[in-house]
Amino acid sequence: MDYVEFPNFGGLKIDIDRVALKLFNISIYWYGVIIALAFLIGVLLSIKKSKMYKIVPDHIIDILLYATPVAIICARLYYVIFNASEFDSFSDIINIRSGGLAIFGGIIGAFITAIVLCRIKKIDAYSMFDLIAPYLALSQAIGRWGNFINQEAFGSNTNLPWGMTGNSIKNQLTVMRDSGIEIEPNLPVHPTFLYESIWNVMVFILLINFRKKFKQKGAIIFLYMILYGIGRFFIEGLRMDSLMLGNFRISQLLSFVFVLVFGIIFYKKIIKSEDTETYEY
């Protein structure tokens, strides 16, 4: 049985079974259940608020039917490309049941797909993205708990009260230490999955409130990119399992680009421009 422990928090220990249930002798993992739940909540909330942006609910479903599989494929490709040494065969590459999805790859794939479909279906892309942005942040906050179950997305050693450890974490840290990384496998680590979950809840709350202030088209999706990028930049700096591009943490680099690019766009298009279309809600 896997376990997660918080040694500096009264020695709290939680047993973890990665299998949620078995259906026709097929194991259904908590990771997949949590991701599916996060997705469902995001979709339902987007549909509930679709009238605010004059978006037809069926258009949300249509785009998701295409964007979701593309997002999964791109999230996996992103992870595989920057972590190629972990995979020995094609079957390893396509096996996502135990984790290994990079959110940046999924975001990029989903947004490109959505932009293309909005053009084809003549849907206002800004309205669609402004609608879903807060609920995307909320879905990410929920989905991060799949990392808790899988004992992944953790950081460096820490003595903070919420520092965590576990049998799988110790095994991974031992491999890292043996490869020359300065880390102590038997000490607690930062629960960076939790940091990002909390940050994304804050982003969700901020975006819900910001749409009362910024009614220009594009404002909410630009703010999402900026806020998510800021949080991810600092959190990624703590992680021990970052995907690397040479000496750079690729997700930290992308976060910096997100903040810079969308910060400039937000300033020019929302703050300075007087010609930007506004919503009437």
GROMACS .gro file of C-alpha atoms in nm:
model
  281
    1MET     CA    1   0.000   0.000   0.000
    2ASP     CA    2   0.131   0.344  -0.091
    3TYR     CA    3   0.129   0.614   0.172
    4VAL     CA    4   0.185   0.988   0.213
    5GLU     CA    5   0.317   1.122   0.543
    6PHE     CA    6   0.352   1.467   0.700
    7PRO     CA    7   0.626   1.418   0.963
    8ASN     CA    8   0.616   1.778   1.091
    9PHE     CA    9   0.238   1.782   1.113
   10GLY     CA   10   0.187   1.544   1.400
   11GLY     CA   11   0.320   1.252   1.197
   12LEU     CA   12  -0.001   1.240   0.992
   13LYS     CA   13   0.006   0.938   0.762
   14ILE     CA   14  -0.243   0.869   0.484
   15ASP     CA   15  -0.266   0.534   0.306
   16ILE     CA   16  -0.323   0.570  -0.066
   17ASP     CA   17  -0.470   0.324  -0.312
   18ARG     CA   18  -0.427   0.457  -0.665
   19VAL     CA   19  -0.711   0.236  -0.788
   20ALA     CA   20  -1.053   0.393  -0.732
   21LEU     CA   21  -1.250   0.089  -0.847
   22LYS     CA   22  -1.245  -0.205  -1.083
   23LEU     CA   23  -1.490  -0.228  -1.371
   24PHE     CA   24  -1.504  -0.560  -1.556
   25ASN     CA   25  -1.164  -0.640  -1.404
   26ILE     CA   26  -1.021  -0.313  -1.542
   27SER     CA   27  -0.862  -0.082  -1.286
   28ILE     CA   28  -0.997   0.273  -1.284
   29TYR     CA   29  -0.738   0.502  -1.125
   30TRP     CA   30  -0.807   0.798  -0.899
   31TYR     CA   31  -0.587   1.013  -1.123
   32GLY     CA   32  -0.829   0.969  -1.412
   33VAL     CA   33  -1.135   1.007  -1.190
   34ILE     CA   34  -1.009   1.338  -1.048
   35ILE     CA   35  -0.917   1.474  -1.392
   36ALA     CA   36  -1.260   1.374  -1.527
   37LEU     CA   37  -1.435   1.537  -1.229
   38ALA     CA   38  -1.234   1.858  -1.276
   39PHE     CA   39  -1.324   1.861  -1.646
   40LEU     CA   40  -1.694   1.803  -1.577
   41ILE     CA   41  -1.713   2.084  -1.321
   42GLY     CA   42  -1.543   2.325  -1.559
   43VAL     CA   43  -1.780   2.235  -1.843
   44LEU     CA   44  -2.097   2.262  -1.632
   45LEU     CA   45  -1.999   2.601  -1.489
   46SER     CA   46  -1.907   2.729  -1.836
   47ILE     CA   47  -2.245   2.622  -1.972
   48LYS     CA   48  -2.422   2.781  -1.675
   49LYS     CA   49  -2.261   3.120  -1.746
   50SER     CA   50  -2.267   3.095  -2.128
   51LYS     CA   51  -2.552   3.348  -2.166
   52MET     CA   52  -2.333   3.614  -2.006
   53TYR     CA   53  -2.105   3.600  -2.311
   54LYS     CA   54  -2.378   3.517  -2.562
   55ILE     CA   55  -2.226   3.176  -2.626
   56VAL     CA   56  -2.451   2.889  -2.734
   57PRO     CA   57  -2.398   2.595  -2.494
   58ASP     CA   58  -2.386   2.351  -2.786
   59HIS     CA   59  -2.084   2.541  -2.920
   60ILE     CA   60  -1.901   2.479  -2.592
   61ILE     CA   61  -1.967   2.106  -2.623
   62ASP     CA   62  -1.868   2.103  -2.991
   63ILE     CA   63  -1.534   2.268  -2.920
   64LEU     CA   64  -1.464   2.048  -2.618
   65LEU     CA   65  -1.528   1.732  -2.821
   66TYR     CA   66  -1.235   1.829  -3.042
   67ALA     CA   67  -1.016   2.025  -2.801
   68THR     CA   68  -1.016   1.764  -2.524
   69PRO     CA   69  -0.851   1.475  -2.713
   70VAL     CA   70  -0.608   1.718  -2.873
   71ALA     CA   71  -0.523   1.858  -2.529
   72ILE     CA   72  -0.457   1.509  -2.391
   73ILE     CA   73  -0.237   1.419  -2.687
   74CYS     CA   74  -0.044   1.746  -2.666
   75ALA     CA   75  -0.006   1.720  -2.288
   76ARG     CA   76   0.141   1.374  -2.331
   77LEU     CA   77   0.366   1.477  -2.621
   78TYR     CA   78   0.497   1.771  -2.422
   79TYR     CA   79   0.581   1.538  -2.133
   80VAL     CA   80   0.739   1.273  -2.357
   81ILE     CA   81   0.949   1.519  -2.560
   82PHE     CA   82   1.110   1.671  -2.253
   83ASN     CA   83   1.134   1.345  -2.059
   84ALA     CA   84   1.225   1.101  -2.338
   85SER     CA   85   1.466   0.891  -2.132
   86GLU     CA   86   1.176   0.760  -1.924
   87PHE     CA   87   1.020   0.572  -2.218
   88ASP     CA   88   1.147   0.250  -2.374
   89SER     CA   89   0.866   0.171  -2.618
   90PHE     CA   90   0.563   0.314  -2.795
   91SER     CA   91   0.335   0.135  -2.549
   92ASP     CA   92   0.507   0.325  -2.266
   93ILE     CA   93   0.447   0.652  -2.449
   94ILE     CA   94   0.073   0.600  -2.493
   95ASN     CA   95   0.017   0.463  -2.141
   96ILE     CA   96  -0.116   0.767  -1.952
   97ARG     CA   97  -0.301   0.576  -1.680
   98SER     CA   98  -0.027   0.637  -1.422
   99GLY     CA   99   0.021   1.006  -1.498
  100GLY     CA  100   0.266   1.194  -1.716
  101LEU     CA  101   0.054   1.475  -1.863
  102ALA     CA  102   0.204   1.824  -1.885
  103ILE     CA  103  -0.058   2.095  -1.842
  104PHE     CA  104   0.125   2.347  -2.061
  105GLY     CA  105   0.109   2.109  -2.355
  106GLY     CA  106  -0.261   2.057  -2.295
  107ILE     CA  107  -0.332   2.430  -2.270
  108ILE     CA  108  -0.145   2.507  -2.592
  109GLY     CA  109  -0.312   2.222  -2.783
  110ALA     CA  110  -0.660   2.306  -2.656
  111PHE     CA  111  -0.633   2.677  -2.732
  112ILE     CA  112  -0.503   2.626  -3.084
  113THR     CA  113  -0.784   2.379  -3.153
  114ALA     CA  114  -1.044   2.615  -3.006
  115ILE     CA  115  -0.918   2.909  -3.214
  116VAL     CA  116  -0.942   2.705  -3.534
  117LEU     CA  117  -1.292   2.581  -3.452
  118CYS     CA  118  -1.412   2.929  -3.353
  119ARG     CA  119  -1.303   3.053  -3.695
  120ILE     CA  120  -1.473   2.764  -3.873
  121LYS     CA  121  -1.797   2.799  -3.676
  122LYS     CA  122  -1.782   3.181  -3.675
  123ILE     CA  123  -1.783   3.198  -3.295
  124ASP     CA  124  -1.629   3.501  -3.123
  125ALA     CA  125  -1.307   3.351  -2.983
  126TYR     CA  126  -1.258   3.620  -2.718
  127SER     CA  127  -1.606   3.557  -2.580
  128MET     CA  128  -1.544   3.183  -2.566
  129PHE     CA  129  -1.206   3.218  -2.393
  130ASP     CA  130  -1.322   3.487  -2.149
  131LEU     CA  131  -1.610   3.258  -2.056
  132ILE     CA  132  -1.403   2.946  -1.986
  133ALA     CA  133  -1.088   3.105  -1.836
  134PRO     CA  134  -1.204   3.118  -1.469
  135TYR     CA  135  -1.337   2.763  -1.485
  136LEU     CA  136  -1.019   2.640  -1.649
  137ALA     CA  137  -0.828   2.770  -1.344
  138LEU     CA  138  -1.074   2.596  -1.111
  139SER     CA  139  -1.046   2.271  -1.306
  140GLN     CA  140  -0.668   2.287  -1.282
  141ALA     CA  141  -0.693   2.340  -0.906
  142ILE     CA  142  -0.903   2.024  -0.872
  143GLY     CA  143  -0.697   1.822  -1.119
  144ARG     CA  144  -0.373   1.884  -0.926
  145TRP     CA  145  -0.497   1.647  -0.657
  146GLY     CA  146  -0.437   1.365  -0.902
  147ASN     CA  147  -0.069   1.445  -0.848
  148PHE     CA  148  -0.118   1.390  -0.476
  149ILE     CA  149  -0.253   1.041  -0.537
  150ASN     CA  150   0.036   0.963  -0.772
  151GLN     CA  151   0.297   1.121  -0.541
  152GLU     CA  152   0.430   1.346  -0.812
  153ALA     CA  153   0.478   1.718  -0.880
  154PHE     CA  154   0.668   1.761  -0.552
  155GLY     CA  155   0.948   2.002  -0.462
  156SER     CA  156   1.280   2.017  -0.281
  157ASN     CA  157   1.337   1.936   0.086
  158THR     CA  158   1.164   2.153   0.343
  159ASN     CA  159   1.113   2.168   0.721
  160LEU     CA  160   0.782   2.349   0.692
  161PRO     CA  161   0.490   2.192   0.884
  162TRP     CA  162   0.318   2.085   0.562
  163GLY     CA  163   0.627   1.918   0.417
  164MET     CA  164   0.529   1.573   0.285
  165THR     CA  165   0.692   1.244   0.205
  166GLY     CA  166   0.585   0.897   0.096
  167ASN     CA  167   0.718   0.565  -0.024
  168SER     CA  168   0.702   0.658  -0.391
  169ILE     CA  169   0.848   1.005  -0.325
  170LYS     CA  170   1.140   0.850  -0.137
  171ASN     CA  171   1.206   0.609  -0.422
  172GLN     CA  172   1.206   0.890  -0.679
  173LEU     CA  173   1.430   1.109  -0.464
  174THR     CA  174   1.675   0.821  -0.415
  175VAL     CA  175   1.709   0.787  -0.792
  176MET     CA  176   1.764   1.163  -0.818
  177ARG     CA  177   2.028   1.159  -0.543
  178ASP     CA  178   2.208   0.868  -0.704
  179SER     CA  179   2.216   1.063  -1.032
  180GLY     CA  180   2.402   1.349  -0.861
  181ILE     CA  181   2.114   1.578  -0.758
  182GLU     CA  182   2.153   1.729  -0.412
  183ILE     CA  183   1.849   1.598  -0.227
  184GLU     CA  184   1.779   1.398   0.089
  185PRO     CA  185   1.523   1.120   0.020
  186ASN     CA  186   1.429   1.072   0.387
  187LEU     CA  187   1.336   1.435   0.452
  188PRO     CA  188   0.999   1.597   0.367
  189VAL     CA  189   0.954   1.792   0.044
  190HIS     CA  190   0.743   2.087  -0.068
  191PRO     CA  191   0.394   1.974  -0.181
  192THR     CA  192   0.414   2.190  -0.492
  193PHE     CA  193   0.098   2.028  -0.634
  194LEU     CA  194  -0.082   2.183  -0.333
  195TYR     CA  195   0.077   2.523  -0.389
  196GLU     CA  196  -0.043   2.526  -0.747
  197SER     CA  197  -0.389   2.405  -0.649
  198ILE     CA  198  -0.423   2.688  -0.397
  199TRP     CA  199  -0.287   2.942  -0.646
  200ASN     CA  200  -0.534   2.830  -0.912
  201VAL     CA  201  -0.825   2.866  -0.668
  202MET     CA  202  -0.706   3.222  -0.606
  203VAL     CA  203  -0.682   3.283  -0.983
  204PHE     CA  204  -1.038   3.153  -1.021
  205ILE     CA  205  -1.167   3.391  -0.752
  206LEU     CA  206  -0.974   3.685  -0.896
  207LEU     CA  207  -1.101   3.625  -1.250
  208ILE     CA  208  -1.462   3.597  -1.133
  209ASN     CA  209  -1.423   3.936  -0.965
  210PHE     CA  210  -1.216   4.093  -1.244
  211ARG     CA  211  -1.487   4.037  -1.503
  212LYS     CA  212  -1.696   4.293  -1.314
  213LYS     CA  213  -1.418   4.548  -1.361
  214PHE     CA  214  -1.266   4.457  -1.696
  215LYS     CA  215  -1.546   4.419  -1.949
  216GLN     CA  216  -1.327   4.451  -2.258
  217LYS     CA  217  -1.314   4.147  -2.483
  218GLY     CA  218  -1.004   3.941  -2.414
  219ALA     CA  219  -0.935   4.089  -2.070
  220ILE     CA  220  -1.018   3.776  -1.870
  221ILE     CA  221  -0.824   3.529  -2.083
  222PHE     CA  222  -0.523   3.764  -2.088
  223LEU     CA  223  -0.540   3.793  -1.709
  224TYR     CA  224  -0.564   3.415  -1.678
  225MET     CA  225  -0.245   3.373  -1.881
  226ILE     CA  226  -0.066   3.635  -1.671
  227LEU     CA  227  -0.181   3.511  -1.332
  228TYR     CA  228  -0.130   3.144  -1.408
  229GLY     CA  229   0.214   3.223  -1.549
  230ILE     CA  230   0.318   3.416  -1.237
  231GLY     CA  231   0.219   3.135  -1.001
  232ARG     CA  232   0.364   2.860  -1.215
  233PHE     CA  233   0.695   3.047  -1.257
  234PHE     CA  234   0.765   3.056  -0.884
  235ILE     CA  235   0.618   2.714  -0.802
  236GLU     CA  236   0.813   2.548  -1.084
  237GLY     CA  237   1.133   2.682  -0.928
  238LEU     CA  238   1.069   2.458  -0.625
  239ARG     CA  239   0.996   2.137  -0.814
  240MET     CA  240   1.234   1.844  -0.836
  241ASP     CA  241   1.064   1.675  -1.130
  242SER     CA  242   1.063   1.966  -1.375
  243LEU     CA  243   1.087   1.889  -1.745
  244MET     CA  244   1.417   2.033  -1.864
  245LEU     CA  245   1.548   2.193  -2.182
  246GLY     CA  246   1.921   2.189  -2.126
  247ASN     CA  247   1.975   2.380  -1.802
  248PHE     CA  248   1.634   2.547  -1.816
  249ARG     CA  249   1.308   2.437  -1.658
  250ILE     CA  250   1.090   2.442  -1.969
  251SER     CA  251   0.764   2.518  -1.784
  252GLN     CA  252   0.929   2.800  -1.591
  253LEU     CA  253   1.060   2.944  -1.916
  254LEU     CA  254   0.716   2.921  -2.077
  255SER     CA  255   0.559   3.082  -1.770
  256PHE     CA  256   0.793   3.378  -1.806
  257VAL     CA  257   0.700   3.407  -2.175
  258PHE     CA  258   0.328   3.391  -2.088
  259VAL     CA  259   0.358   3.669  -1.831
  260LEU     CA  260   0.570   3.890  -2.058
  261VAL     CA  261   0.372   3.845  -2.380
  262PHE     CA  262   0.022   3.857  -2.234
  263GLY     CA  263   0.123   4.134  -1.993
  264ILE     CA  264   0.219   4.350  -2.291
  265ILE     CA  265  -0.098   4.256  -2.479
  266PHE     CA  266  -0.315   4.330  -2.175
  267TYR     CA  267  -0.154   4.672  -2.126
  268LYS     CA  268  -0.184   4.771  -2.491
  269LYS     CA  269  -0.524   4.621  -2.570
  270ILE     CA  270  -0.708   4.660  -2.238
  271ILE     CA  271  -0.542   4.936  -2.036
  272LYS     CA  272  -0.437   5.179  -2.311
  273SER     CA  273  -0.675   5.106  -2.596
  274GLU     CA  274  -1.009   5.286  -2.622
  275ASP     CA  275  -1.128   5.086  -2.921
  276THR     CA  276  -1.161   4.744  -2.757
  277GLU     CA  277  -1.511   4.596  -2.769
  278THR     CA  278  -1.683   4.555  -2.435
  279TYR     CA  279  -1.942   4.314  -2.295
  280GLU     CA  280  -2.281   4.436  -2.182
  281TYR     CA  281  -2.331   4.206  -1.886
   0.00000   0.00000   0.00000
